[in-house]
mmCIF file of N, CA and C and ligand atoms in Angstrom:
data_model
loop_
_atom_site.group_PDB
_atom_site.id
_atom_site.type_symbol
_atom_site.label_atom_id
_atom_site.label_comp_id
_atom_site.label_asym_id
_atom_site.label_seq_id
_atom_site.Cartn_x
_atom_site.Cartn_y
_atom_site.Cartn_z
ATOM 1 N N MET A 175 -13.671 16.838 -33.937
ATOM 2 C CA MET A 175 -13.738 18.278 -34.250
ATOM 3 C C MET A 175 -12.672 19.031 -33.441
ATOM 4 N N SER A 176 -11.974 19.927 -34.121
ATOM 5 C CA SER A 176 -10.892 20.648 -33.439
ATOM 6 C C SER A 176 -11.447 21.645 -32.420
ATOM 7 N N LEU A 177 -10.713 21.799 -31.326
ATOM 8 C CA LEU A 177 -11.074 22.821 -30.333
ATOM 9 C C LEU A 177 -10.671 24.215 -30.812
ATOM 10 N N ILE A 178 -9.778 24.260 -31.791
ATOM 11 C CA ILE A 178 -9.246 25.546 -32.255
ATOM 12 C C ILE A 178 -10.073 26.029 -33.448
ATOM 13 N N LYS A 179 -10.886 27.031 -33.185
ATOM 14 C CA LYS A 179 -11.709 27.610 -34.265
ATOM 15 C C LYS A 179 -11.245 29.046 -34.485
ATOM 16 N N ILE A 180 -10.682 29.296 -35.651
ATOM 17 C CA ILE A 180 -10.135 30.626 -35.934
ATOM 18 C C ILE A 180 -11.035 31.340 -36.942
ATOM 19 N N LEU A 181 -11.435 32.555 -36.578
ATOM 20 C CA LEU A 181 -12.232 33.379 -37.492
ATOM 21 C C LEU A 181 -11.305 34.281 -38.286
ATOM 22 N N ASP A 182 -11.588 34.409 -39.571
ATOM 23 C CA ASP A 182 -10.877 35.391 -40.380
ATOM 24 C C ASP A 182 -11.671 36.698 -40.300
ATOM 25 N N LEU A 183 -11.111 37.688 -39.610
ATOM 26 C CA LEU A 183 -11.863 38.920 -39.325
ATOM 27 C C LEU A 183 -11.776 39.940 -40.455
ATOM 28 N N GLN A 184 -11.027 39.628 -41.471
ATOM 29 C CA GLN A 184 -10.958 40.429 -42.684
ATOM 30 C C GLN A 184 -10.439 41.848 -42.487
ATOM 31 N N SER A 185 -9.126 41.940 -42.610
ATOM 32 C CA SER A 185 -8.468 43.234 -42.501
ATOM 33 C C SER A 185 -8.723 44.049 -43.764
ATOM 34 N N LEU A 186 -9.102 45.313 -43.564
ATOM 35 C CA LEU A 186 -9.318 46.213 -44.695
ATOM 36 C C LEU A 186 -8.053 47.050 -44.841
ATOM 37 N N GLY A 187 -7.189 46.594 -45.673
ATOM 38 C CA GLY A 187 -5.911 47.292 -45.805
ATOM 39 C C GLY A 187 -5.904 48.181 -47.033
ATOM 40 N N ASP A 188 -5.230 49.307 -46.917
ATOM 41 C CA ASP A 188 -4.922 50.101 -48.101
ATOM 42 C C ASP A 188 -3.540 50.690 -47.885
ATOM 43 N N ASP A 189 -3.126 51.632 -48.712
ATOM 44 C CA ASP A 189 -1.739 52.085 -48.589
ATOM 45 C C ASP A 189 -1.502 52.933 -47.337
ATOM 46 N N ARG A 190 -2.555 53.168 -46.550
ATOM 47 C CA ARG A 190 -2.365 53.882 -45.279
ATOM 48 C C ARG A 190 -2.132 52.932 -44.122
ATOM 49 N N GLY A 191 -2.506 51.657 -44.308
ATOM 50 C CA GLY A 191 -2.374 50.698 -43.216
ATOM 51 C C GLY A 191 -3.559 49.765 -43.175
ATOM 52 N N SER A 192 -3.902 49.321 -41.976
ATOM 53 C CA SER A 192 -4.913 48.268 -41.846
ATOM 54 C C SER A 192 -6.009 48.675 -40.875
ATOM 55 N N LEU A 193 -7.157 48.061 -41.057
ATOM 56 C CA LEU A 193 -8.304 48.336 -40.187
ATOM 57 C C LEU A 193 -9.127 47.054 -40.100
ATOM 58 N N VAL A 194 -9.551 46.704 -38.897
ATOM 59 C CA VAL A 194 -10.438 45.555 -38.724
ATOM 60 C C VAL A 194 -11.677 46.039 -37.978
ATOM 61 N N ALA A 195 -12.845 45.703 -38.496
ATOM 62 C CA ALA A 195 -14.106 46.042 -37.817
ATOM 63 C C ALA A 195 -14.716 44.757 -37.267
ATOM 64 N N LEU A 196 -15.181 44.826 -36.024
ATOM 65 C CA LEU A 196 -15.797 43.655 -35.397
ATOM 66 C C LEU A 196 -17.270 43.957 -35.202
ATOM 67 N N GLU A 197 -18.122 43.136 -35.777
ATOM 68 C CA GLU A 197 -19.550 43.431 -35.766
ATOM 69 C C GLU A 197 -20.350 42.193 -35.355
ATOM 70 N N THR A 198 -21.276 42.440 -34.410
ATOM 71 C CA THR A 198 -22.187 41.400 -33.945
ATOM 72 C C THR A 198 -22.877 40.707 -35.116
ATOM 73 N N HIS A 199 -22.774 39.378 -35.102
ATOM 74 C CA HIS A 199 -23.444 38.521 -36.104
ATOM 75 C C HIS A 199 -22.999 38.772 -37.542
ATOM 76 N N ARG A 200 -21.956 39.593 -37.724
ATOM 77 C CA ARG A 200 -21.365 39.673 -39.062
ATOM 78 C C ARG A 200 -20.094 38.841 -39.044
ATOM 79 N N ASN A 201 -19.059 39.336 -38.383
ATOM 80 C CA ASN A 201 -17.874 38.473 -38.261
ATOM 81 C C ASN A 201 -17.691 37.917 -36.840
ATOM 82 N N ILE A 202 -18.527 38.368 -35.894
ATOM 83 C CA ILE A 202 -18.478 37.819 -34.528
ATOM 84 C C ILE A 202 -19.792 37.060 -34.296
ATOM 85 N N PRO A 203 -19.706 35.767 -33.937
ATOM 86 C CA PRO A 203 -20.914 34.924 -33.972
ATOM 87 C C PRO A 203 -21.807 35.033 -32.730
ATOM 88 N N PHE A 204 -21.883 36.226 -32.134
ATOM 89 C CA PHE A 204 -22.791 36.427 -31.003
ATOM 90 C C PHE A 204 -22.978 37.927 -30.783
ATOM 91 N N ASP A 205 -23.913 38.269 -29.889
ATOM 92 C CA ASP A 205 -24.103 39.665 -29.485
ATOM 93 C C ASP A 205 -22.933 40.061 -28.591
ATOM 94 N N ILE A 206 -22.195 41.082 -28.947
ATOM 95 C CA ILE A 206 -21.041 41.506 -28.139
ATOM 96 C C ILE A 206 -21.565 42.368 -26.982
ATOM 97 N N LYS A 207 -21.357 41.862 -25.746
ATOM 98 C CA LYS A 207 -21.848 42.604 -24.577
ATOM 99 C C LYS A 207 -20.705 43.183 -23.760
ATOM 100 N N ARG A 208 -19.505 42.637 -23.965
ATOM 101 C CA ARG A 208 -18.361 43.064 -23.150
ATOM 102 C C ARG A 208 -17.091 42.913 -23.968
ATOM 103 N N VAL A 209 -16.200 43.879 -23.790
ATOM 104 C CA VAL A 209 -14.865 43.801 -24.397
ATOM 105 C C VAL A 209 -13.870 44.088 -23.282
ATOM 106 N N TYR A 210 -12.841 43.240 -23.155
ATOM 107 C CA TYR A 210 -11.766 43.562 -22.217
ATOM 108 C C TYR A 210 -10.437 43.248 -22.883
ATOM 109 N N TYR A 211 -9.382 43.833 -22.369
ATOM 110 C CA TYR A 211 -8.087 43.528 -22.950
ATOM 111 C C TYR A 211 -7.027 43.406 -21.873
ATOM 112 N N ILE A 212 -6.093 42.545 -22.171
ATOM 113 C CA ILE A 212 -5.015 42.190 -21.250
ATOM 114 C C ILE A 212 -3.722 42.713 -21.858
ATOM 115 N N PHE A 213 -2.970 43.478 -21.085
ATOM 116 C CA PHE A 213 -1.731 44.049 -21.618
ATOM 117 C C PHE A 213 -0.740 44.224 -20.471
ATOM 118 N N ASP A 214 0.495 44.583 -20.809
ATOM 119 C CA ASP A 214 1.555 44.736 -19.800
ATOM 120 C C ASP A 214 1.730 43.467 -18.962
ATOM 121 N N THR A 215 1.480 42.323 -19.560
ATOM 122 C CA THR A 215 1.625 41.069 -18.817
ATOM 123 C C THR A 215 3.100 40.864 -18.488
ATOM 124 N N ARG A 216 3.372 40.590 -17.230
ATOM 125 C CA ARG A 216 4.767 40.437 -16.783
ATOM 126 C C ARG A 216 5.397 39.209 -17.411
ATOM 127 N N ASN A 217 6.678 39.302 -17.600
ATOM 128 C CA ASN A 217 7.459 38.227 -18.200
ATOM 129 C C ASN A 217 7.247 36.909 -17.444
ATOM 130 N N GLY A 218 6.942 35.848 -18.174
ATOM 131 C CA GLY A 218 6.823 34.521 -17.561
ATOM 132 C C GLY A 218 5.467 34.247 -16.925
ATOM 133 N N VAL A 219 4.569 35.238 -16.954
ATOM 134 C CA VAL A 219 3.249 35.048 -16.325
ATOM 135 C C VAL A 219 2.310 34.323 -17.297
ATOM 136 N N SER A 220 1.554 33.371 -16.765
ATOM 137 C CA SER A 220 0.482 32.734 -17.530
ATOM 138 C C SER A 220 -0.849 33.138 -16.900
ATOM 139 N N ARG A 221 -1.908 33.155 -17.709
ATOM 140 C CA ARG A 221 -3.211 33.597 -17.198
ATOM 141 C C ARG A 221 -4.293 32.604 -17.609
ATOM 142 N N GLY A 222 -5.509 32.929 -17.225
ATOM 143 C CA GLY A 222 -6.634 32.067 -17.577
ATOM 144 C C GLY A 222 -6.847 31.060 -16.465
ATOM 145 N N PHE A 223 -6.612 29.795 -16.774
ATOM 146 C CA PHE A 223 -6.775 28.696 -15.807
ATOM 147 C C PHE A 223 -8.202 28.663 -15.275
ATOM 148 N N HIS A 224 -9.138 28.691 -16.192
ATOM 149 C CA HIS A 224 -10.540 28.526 -15.817
ATOM 150 C C HIS A 224 -11.342 28.088 -17.038
ATOM 151 N N ALA A 225 -12.580 27.665 -16.763
ATOM 152 C CA ALA A 225 -13.536 27.384 -17.836
ATOM 153 C C ALA A 225 -14.775 28.225 -17.547
ATOM 154 N N HIS A 226 -15.629 28.374 -18.544
ATOM 155 C CA HIS A 226 -16.907 29.054 -18.354
ATOM 156 C C HIS A 226 -18.038 28.072 -18.610
ATOM 157 N N LEU A 227 -19.121 28.266 -17.895
ATOM 158 C CA LEU A 227 -20.279 27.402 -18.085
ATOM 159 C C LEU A 227 -21.047 27.791 -19.346
ATOM 160 N N GLU A 228 -21.241 29.084 -19.557
ATOM 161 C CA GLU A 228 -22.089 29.537 -20.664
ATOM 162 C C GLU A 228 -21.410 30.511 -21.613
ATOM 163 N N LEU A 229 -20.424 31.236 -21.124
ATOM 164 C CA LEU A 229 -19.877 32.376 -21.870
ATOM 165 C C LEU A 229 -19.264 31.972 -23.209
ATOM 166 N N LYS A 230 -19.521 32.806 -24.205
ATOM 167 C CA LYS A 230 -18.849 32.662 -25.504
ATOM 168 C C LYS A 230 -17.887 33.835 -25.655
ATOM 169 N N GLN A 231 -16.710 33.550 -26.192
ATOM 170 C CA GLN A 231 -15.711 34.600 -26.340
ATOM 171 C C GLN A 231 -14.989 34.475 -27.677
ATOM 172 N N VAL A 232 -14.478 35.601 -28.140
ATOM 173 C CA VAL A 232 -13.532 35.601 -29.255
ATOM 174 C C VAL A 232 -12.313 36.395 -28.796
ATOM 175 N N ALA A 233 -11.132 35.790 -28.910
ATOM 176 C CA ALA A 233 -9.886 36.433 -28.478
ATOM 177 C C ALA A 233 -9.088 36.850 -29.707
ATOM 178 N N VAL A 234 -8.623 38.101 -29.675
ATOM 179 C CA VAL A 234 -7.833 38.636 -30.791
ATOM 180 C C VAL A 234 -6.563 39.247 -30.207
ATOM 181 N N CYS A 235 -5.433 38.826 -30.708
ATOM 182 C CA CYS A 235 -4.176 39.428 -30.279
ATOM 183 C C CYS A 235 -3.938 40.633 -31.188
ATOM 184 N N VAL A 236 -4.275 41.817 -30.725
ATOM 185 C CA VAL A 236 -4.193 42.991 -31.608
ATOM 186 C C VAL A 236 -2.756 43.502 -31.731
ATOM 187 N N ARG A 237 -1.905 43.100 -30.793
ATOM 188 C CA ARG A 237 -0.473 43.393 -30.917
ATOM 189 C C ARG A 237 0.308 42.281 -30.217
ATOM 190 N N GLY A 238 1.464 41.936 -30.771
ATOM 191 C CA GLY A 238 2.305 40.926 -30.137
ATOM 192 C C GLY A 238 1.720 39.531 -30.311
ATOM 193 N N SER A 239 2.022 38.674 -29.354
ATOM 194 C CA SER A 239 1.587 37.280 -29.482
ATOM 195 C C SER A 239 1.414 36.642 -28.103
ATOM 196 N N CYS A 240 0.620 35.595 -28.089
ATOM 197 C CA CYS A 240 0.527 34.738 -26.907
ATOM 198 C C CYS A 240 0.035 33.368 -27.353
ATOM 199 N N ARG A 241 0.224 32.408 -26.484
ATOM 200 C CA ARG A 241 -0.135 31.025 -26.821
ATOM 201 C C ARG A 241 -1.327 30.599 -25.966
ATOM 202 N N PHE A 242 -2.363 30.107 -26.629
ATOM 203 C CA PHE A 242 -3.550 29.598 -25.939
ATOM 204 C C PHE A 242 -3.498 28.082 -25.868
ATOM 205 N N VAL A 243 -3.869 27.545 -24.725
ATOM 206 C CA VAL A 243 -4.110 26.111 -24.613
ATOM 207 C C VAL A 243 -5.590 25.944 -24.290
ATOM 208 N N LEU A 244 -6.289 25.163 -25.106
ATOM 209 C CA LEU A 244 -7.701 24.853 -24.856
ATOM 210 C C LEU A 244 -7.813 23.359 -24.559
ATOM 211 N N ASP A 245 -8.682 23.041 -23.625
ATOM 212 C CA ASP A 245 -8.760 21.671 -23.116
ATOM 213 C C ASP A 245 -10.229 21.400 -22.806
ATOM 214 N N ASP A 246 -10.815 20.369 -23.442
ATOM 215 C CA ASP A 246 -12.226 20.059 -23.161
ATOM 216 C C ASP A 246 -12.361 18.897 -22.170
ATOM 217 N N GLY A 247 -11.246 18.547 -21.523
ATOM 218 C CA GLY A 247 -11.274 17.464 -20.549
ATOM 219 C C GLY A 247 -10.976 16.125 -21.201
ATOM 220 N N HIS A 248 -10.909 16.159 -22.519
ATOM 221 C CA HIS A 248 -10.682 14.937 -23.278
ATOM 222 C C HIS A 248 -9.421 15.112 -24.117
ATOM 223 N N CYS A 249 -9.368 16.247 -24.817
ATOM 224 C CA CYS A 249 -8.121 16.559 -25.522
ATOM 225 C C CYS A 249 -7.748 18.021 -25.313
ATOM 226 N N LYS A 250 -6.478 18.263 -25.580
ATOM 227 C CA LYS A 250 -5.857 19.563 -25.340
ATOM 228 C C LYS A 250 -5.261 20.024 -26.657
ATOM 229 N N GLU A 251 -5.536 21.267 -27.045
ATOM 230 C CA GLU A 251 -4.924 21.770 -28.279
ATOM 231 C C GLU A 251 -4.394 23.158 -28.012
ATOM 232 N N GLU A 252 -3.412 23.568 -28.805
ATOM 233 C CA GLU A 252 -2.874 24.909 -28.589
ATOM 234 C C GLU A 252 -2.693 25.659 -29.885
ATOM 235 N N VAL A 253 -2.662 26.970 -29.743
ATOM 236 C CA VAL A 253 -2.497 27.826 -30.918
ATOM 237 C C VAL A 253 -1.789 29.105 -30.464
ATOM 238 N N VAL A 254 -0.925 29.612 -31.322
ATOM 239 C CA VAL A 254 -0.296 30.903 -31.047
ATOM 240 C C VAL A 254 -1.079 31.964 -31.818
ATOM 241 N N LEU A 255 -1.559 32.975 -31.096
ATOM 242 C CA LEU A 255 -2.246 34.097 -31.751
ATOM 243 C C LEU A 255 -1.232 35.206 -31.958
ATOM 244 N N ARG A 256 -1.113 35.674 -33.201
ATOM 245 C CA ARG A 256 -0.187 36.791 -33.454
ATOM 246 C C ARG A 256 -0.673 37.685 -34.584
ATOM 247 N N GLU A 257 -1.849 37.370 -35.125
ATOM 248 C CA GLU A 257 -2.343 38.192 -36.241
ATOM 249 C C GLU A 257 -3.589 38.955 -35.793
ATOM 250 N N PRO A 258 -3.589 40.278 -35.937
ATOM 251 C CA PRO A 258 -4.726 41.076 -35.454
ATOM 252 C C PRO A 258 -6.016 40.891 -36.257
ATOM 253 N N ASP A 259 -5.932 40.126 -37.352
ATOM 254 C CA ASP A 259 -7.167 39.867 -38.107
ATOM 255 C C ASP A 259 -7.623 38.419 -37.966
ATOM 256 N N LYS A 260 -7.148 37.758 -36.895
ATOM 257 C CA LYS A 260 -7.603 36.382 -36.631
ATOM 258 C C LYS A 260 -8.197 36.332 -35.234
ATOM 259 N N GLY A 261 -9.347 35.693 -35.107
ATOM 260 C CA GLY A 261 -10.014 35.611 -33.805
ATOM 261 C C GLY A 261 -10.179 34.158 -33.390
ATOM 262 N N LEU A 262 -9.806 33.867 -32.161
ATOM 263 C CA LEU A 262 -9.987 32.507 -31.634
ATOM 264 C C LEU A 262 -11.336 32.448 -30.920
ATOM 265 N N VAL A 263 -12.205 31.557 -31.400
ATOM 266 C CA VAL A 263 -13.517 31.388 -30.765
ATOM 267 C C VAL A 263 -13.369 30.413 -29.598
ATOM 268 N N ILE A 264 -13.842 30.828 -28.429
ATOM 269 C CA ILE A 264 -13.813 29.926 -27.270
ATOM 270 C C ILE A 264 -15.247 29.810 -26.769
ATOM 271 N N ASP A 265 -15.857 28.660 -27.042
ATOM 272 C CA ASP A 265 -17.219 28.439 -26.533
ATOM 273 C C ASP A 265 -17.303 27.006 -26.006
ATOM 274 N N GLY A 266 -18.416 26.692 -25.387
ATOM 275 C CA GLY A 266 -18.506 25.393 -24.721
ATOM 276 C C GLY A 266 -17.719 25.441 -23.417
ATOM 277 N N VAL A 267 -17.815 24.378 -22.659
ATOM 278 C CA VAL A 267 -17.119 24.336 -21.361
ATOM 279 C C VAL A 267 -15.686 23.859 -21.621
ATOM 280 N N VAL A 268 -14.799 24.834 -21.806
ATOM 281 C CA VAL A 268 -13.420 24.551 -22.215
ATOM 282 C C VAL A 268 -12.466 25.239 -21.238
ATOM 283 N N TRP A 269 -11.530 24.471 -20.724
ATOM 284 C CA TRP A 269 -10.481 25.028 -19.865
ATOM 285 C C TRP A 269 -9.501 25.787 -20.743
ATOM 286 N N ARG A 270 -9.180 27.034 -20.365
ATOM 287 C CA ARG A 270 -8.246 27.818 -21.194
ATOM 288 C C ARG A 270 -7.103 28.364 -20.351
ATOM 289 N N GLU A 271 -5.952 28.332 -20.992
ATOM 290 C CA GLU A 271 -4.750 28.916 -20.379
ATOM 291 C C GLU A 271 -4.071 29.764 -21.433
ATOM 292 N N MET A 272 -3.484 30.865 -21.004
ATOM 293 C CA MET A 272 -2.710 31.712 -21.928
ATOM 294 C C MET A 272 -1.281 31.798 -21.401
ATOM 295 N N HIS A 273 -0.347 31.533 -22.288
ATOM 296 C CA HIS A 273 1.071 31.496 -21.919
ATOM 297 C C HIS A 273 1.884 32.323 -22.917
ATOM 298 N N ASP A 274 3.166 32.510 -22.578
ATOM 299 C CA ASP A 274 4.153 33.087 -23.509
ATOM 300 C C ASP A 274 3.706 34.436 -24.085
ATOM 301 N N PHE A 275 3.185 35.309 -23.234
ATOM 302 C CA PHE A 275 2.815 36.646 -23.700
ATOM 303 C C PHE A 275 4.075 37.395 -24.123
ATOM 304 N N SER A 276 4.072 37.941 -25.319
ATOM 305 C CA SER A 276 5.199 38.791 -25.699
ATOM 306 C C SER A 276 5.086 40.091 -24.896
ATOM 307 N N GLU A 277 6.202 40.782 -24.758
ATOM 308 C CA GLU A 277 6.220 41.992 -23.926
ATOM 309 C C GLU A 277 5.194 43.026 -24.398
ATOM 310 N N ASP A 278 4.995 43.074 -25.737
ATOM 311 C CA ASP A 278 4.099 44.083 -26.314
ATOM 312 C C ASP A 278 2.675 43.564 -26.490
ATOM 313 N N CYS A 279 2.378 42.380 -25.970
ATOM 314 C CA CYS A 279 1.081 41.741 -26.285
ATOM 315 C C CYS A 279 -0.109 42.550 -25.752
ATOM 316 N N ILE A 280 -1.064 42.776 -26.630
ATOM 317 C CA ILE A 280 -2.377 43.288 -26.210
ATOM 318 C C ILE A 280 -3.394 42.262 -26.689
ATOM 319 N N LEU A 281 -3.978 41.573 -25.725
ATOM 320 C CA LEU A 281 -4.942 40.518 -26.040
ATOM 321 C C LEU A 281 -6.336 41.063 -25.755
ATOM 322 N N MET A 282 -7.119 41.207 -26.821
ATOM 323 C CA MET A 282 -8.474 41.740 -26.667
ATOM 324 C C MET A 282 -9.457 40.573 -26.724
ATOM 325 N N VAL A 283 -10.450 40.631 -25.845
ATOM 326 C CA VAL A 283 -11.427 39.543 -25.788
ATOM 327 C C VAL A 283 -12.831 40.129 -25.869
ATOM 328 N N LEU A 284 -13.629 39.585 -26.777
ATOM 329 C CA LEU A 284 -15.038 39.966 -26.902
ATOM 330 C C LEU A 284 -15.862 38.870 -26.235
ATOM 331 N N ALA A 285 -16.906 39.264 -25.529
ATOM 332 C CA ALA A 285 -17.699 38.265 -24.813
ATOM 333 C C ALA A 285 -19.186 38.547 -25.007
ATOM 334 N N ASP A 286 -19.986 37.496 -24.905
ATOM 335 C CA ASP A 286 -21.432 37.656 -25.146
ATOM 336 C C ASP A 286 -22.199 37.949 -23.863
ATOM 337 N N GLU A 287 -21.482 38.067 -22.735
ATOM 338 C CA GLU A 287 -22.167 38.392 -21.467
ATOM 339 C C GLU A 287 -21.299 39.311 -20.620
ATOM 340 N N TYR A 288 -21.938 39.973 -19.681
ATOM 341 C CA TYR A 288 -21.212 40.768 -18.705
ATOM 342 C C TYR A 288 -20.383 39.847 -17.806
ATOM 343 N N TYR A 289 -19.442 40.421 -17.114
ATOM 344 C CA TYR A 289 -18.625 39.655 -16.177
ATOM 345 C C TYR A 289 -19.512 39.064 -15.088
ATOM 346 N N ASP A 290 -19.358 37.754 -14.851
ATOM 347 C CA ASP A 290 -20.160 37.084 -13.831
ATOM 348 C C ASP A 290 -19.322 35.952 -13.225
ATOM 349 N N GLU A 291 -18.866 36.158 -12.015
ATOM 350 C CA GLU A 291 -17.994 35.164 -11.375
ATOM 351 C C GLU A 291 -18.699 33.799 -11.251
ATOM 352 N N ASN A 292 -20.053 33.797 -11.214
ATOM 353 C CA ASN A 292 -20.781 32.522 -11.094
ATOM 354 C C ASN A 292 -20.693 31.657 -12.340
ATOM 355 N N ASP A 293 -20.237 32.252 -13.437
ATOM 356 C CA ASP A 293 -20.118 31.480 -14.678
ATOM 357 C C ASP A 293 -18.758 30.779 -14.790
ATOM 358 N N TYR A 294 -17.884 31.001 -13.797
ATOM 359 C CA TYR A 294 -16.524 30.454 -13.869
ATOM 360 C C TYR A 294 -16.409 29.108 -13.174
ATOM 361 N N ILE A 295 -15.588 28.216 -13.720
ATOM 362 C CA ILE A 295 -15.059 27.078 -12.963
ATOM 363 C C ILE A 295 -13.554 27.338 -12.860
ATOM 364 N N ARG A 296 -13.075 27.563 -11.654
ATOM 365 C CA ARG A 296 -11.671 27.957 -11.500
ATOM 366 C C ARG A 296 -10.790 26.826 -10.970
ATOM 367 N N SER A 297 -11.401 25.674 -10.694
ATOM 368 C CA SER A 297 -10.593 24.532 -10.243
ATOM 369 C C SER A 297 -10.558 23.493 -11.367
ATOM 370 N N TYR A 298 -9.351 23.046 -11.724
ATOM 371 C CA TYR A 298 -9.226 22.071 -12.818
ATOM 372 C C TYR A 298 -9.916 20.752 -12.454
ATOM 373 N N ASP A 299 -9.824 20.353 -11.193
ATOM 374 C CA ASP A 299 -10.491 19.112 -10.765
ATOM 375 C C ASP A 299 -12.008 19.228 -10.907
ATOM 376 N N GLU A 300 -12.541 20.391 -10.492
ATOM 377 C CA GLU A 300 -14.000 20.590 -10.651
ATOM 378 C C GLU A 300 -14.395 20.582 -12.118
ATOM 379 N N PHE A 301 -13.545 21.171 -12.958
ATOM 380 C CA PHE A 301 -13.804 21.188 -14.399
ATOM 381 C C PHE A 301 -13.877 19.749 -14.937
ATOM 382 N N LEU A 302 -12.886 18.922 -14.564
ATOM 383 C CA LEU A 302 -12.865 17.536 -15.065
ATOM 384 C C LEU A 302 -14.094 16.772 -14.592
ATOM 385 N N THR A 303 -14.481 16.993 -13.333
ATOM 386 C CA THR A 303 -15.673 16.320 -12.807
ATOM 387 C C THR A 303 -16.907 16.776 -13.581
ATOM 388 N N TYR A 304 -17.009 18.089 -13.798
ATOM 389 C CA TYR A 304 -18.171 18.650 -14.508
ATOM 390 C C TYR A 304 -18.289 18.050 -15.905
ATOM 391 N N VAL A 305 -17.184 18.051 -16.668
ATOM 392 C CA VAL A 305 -17.293 17.579 -18.060
ATOM 393 C C VAL A 305 -17.504 16.059 -18.109
ATOM 394 N N SER A 306 -16.926 15.319 -17.162
ATOM 395 C CA SER A 306 -17.137 13.865 -17.240
ATOM 396 C C SER A 306 -18.558 13.516 -16.823
ATOM 397 N N GLU A 307 -19.137 14.244 -15.855
ATOM 398 C CA GLU A 307 -20.548 13.990 -15.494
ATOM 399 C C GLU A 307 -21.465 14.335 -16.647
ATOM 400 N N ARG A 308 -21.158 15.469 -17.303
ATOM 401 C CA ARG A 308 -21.992 15.886 -18.432
ATOM 402 C C ARG A 308 -21.914 14.880 -19.572
ATOM 403 N N ARG A 309 -20.704 14.359 -19.792
ATOM 404 C CA ARG A 309 -20.516 13.371 -20.860
ATOM 405 C C ARG A 309 -21.309 12.104 -20.549
ATOM 406 N N SER A 310 -21.313 11.685 -19.263
ATOM 407 C CA SER A 310 -22.037 10.440 -18.957
ATOM 408 C C SER A 310 -23.551 10.662 -19.038
ATOM 409 N N ILE A 311 -24.028 11.894 -18.710
ATOM 410 C CA ILE A 311 -25.468 12.179 -18.863
ATOM 411 C C ILE A 311 -25.853 12.134 -20.346
ATOM 412 N N LYS A 312 -24.972 12.749 -21.185
ATOM 413 C CA LYS A 312 -25.243 12.761 -22.629
ATOM 414 C C LYS A 312 -25.005 11.403 -23.274
ATOM 415 N N GLY A 313 -24.323 10.514 -22.531
ATOM 416 C CA GLY A 313 -24.041 9.183 -23.049
ATOM 417 C C GLY A 313 -22.955 9.152 -24.095
ATOM 418 N N GLY A 314 -22.033 10.089 -24.004
ATOM 419 C CA GLY A 314 -20.965 10.065 -25.014
ATOM 420 C C GLY A 314 -19.644 10.391 -24.498
HETATM 421 P P1 LIG B 1153 -9.041 36.857 -14.160
HETATM 422 O O1 LIG B 1153 -10.272 36.053 -14.384
HETATM 423 O O2 LIG B 1153 -8.091 36.410 -13.106
HETATM 424 O O3 LIG B 1153 -8.255 37.029 -15.526
HETATM 425 P P2 LIG B 1153 -7.553 35.900 -16.455
HETATM 426 O O4 LIG B 1153 -8.602 34.916 -16.807
HETATM 427 O O5 LIG B 1153 -7.057 36.661 -17.613
HETATM 428 O O6 LIG B 1153 -6.423 35.268 -15.728
HETATM 429 O O7 LIG B 1153 -9.486 38.363 -13.892
HETATM 430 C C1 LIG B 1153 -8.672 39.280 -13.208
HETATM 431 C C2 LIG B 1153 -9.563 40.170 -12.345
HETATM 432 O O8 LIG B 1153 -10.378 40.997 -13.156
HETATM 433 C C3 LIG B 1153 -10.493 39.372 -11.451
HETATM 434 O O9 LIG B 1153 -10.552 40.034 -10.207
HETATM 435 C C4 LIG B 1153 -11.824 39.460 -12.141
HETATM 436 C C5 LIG B 1153 -11.756 40.800 -12.847
HETATM 437 N N1 LIG B 1153 -12.502 40.885 -14.104
HETATM 438 C C6 LIG B 1153 -13.527 41.795 -14.217
HETATM 439 O O10 LIG B 1153 -13.877 42.515 -13.260
HETATM 440 N N2 LIG B 1153 -14.181 41.900 -15.410
HETATM 441 C C7 LIG B 1153 -13.854 41.133 -16.471
HETATM 442 O O11 LIG B 1153 -14.476 41.269 -17.547
HETATM 443 C C8 LIG B 1153 -12.788 40.170 -16.337
HETATM 444 C C9 LIG B 1153 -12.393 39.286 -17.501
HETATM 445 C C10 LIG B 1153 -12.144 40.089 -15.135
#
């Protein structure tokens, strides 16, 4: 199963332009509790470099572009987000990195929980240990 799950958020376009509505359990597969956005990212800066234990997120590049790398400790996949009507679902314990932010990039992220530093794994080694222990408990 691919790590890259893209939602079609359905742009409502007419001759005035475009509009996208994001709605809990309609086009977003969880209760939206938090929205944050990343912008003015300096040239050459990469972000992320963490996994979450429980958090579910959908990332939408509402302007510009950036490249996501998702890694479940077993395989690594990447995708460039550049369409404001496409949402990348990030759930499960997945290491994420964001690279190649365009100068105009505004990356909006919807999350199913409030910010909680205890939900983060910020060390790649700890992440690998966590997922390999979990895999051996599950027997797969
Ligand atoms: P950080 O996790 O480093 O961002 P990224 O994953 O994009 O590299 O977050 C930057 C700072 O912002 C850090 O001090 C935590 C804080 N923060 C919040 O207070 N609330 C939030 O919702 C998020 C995502 C981060």
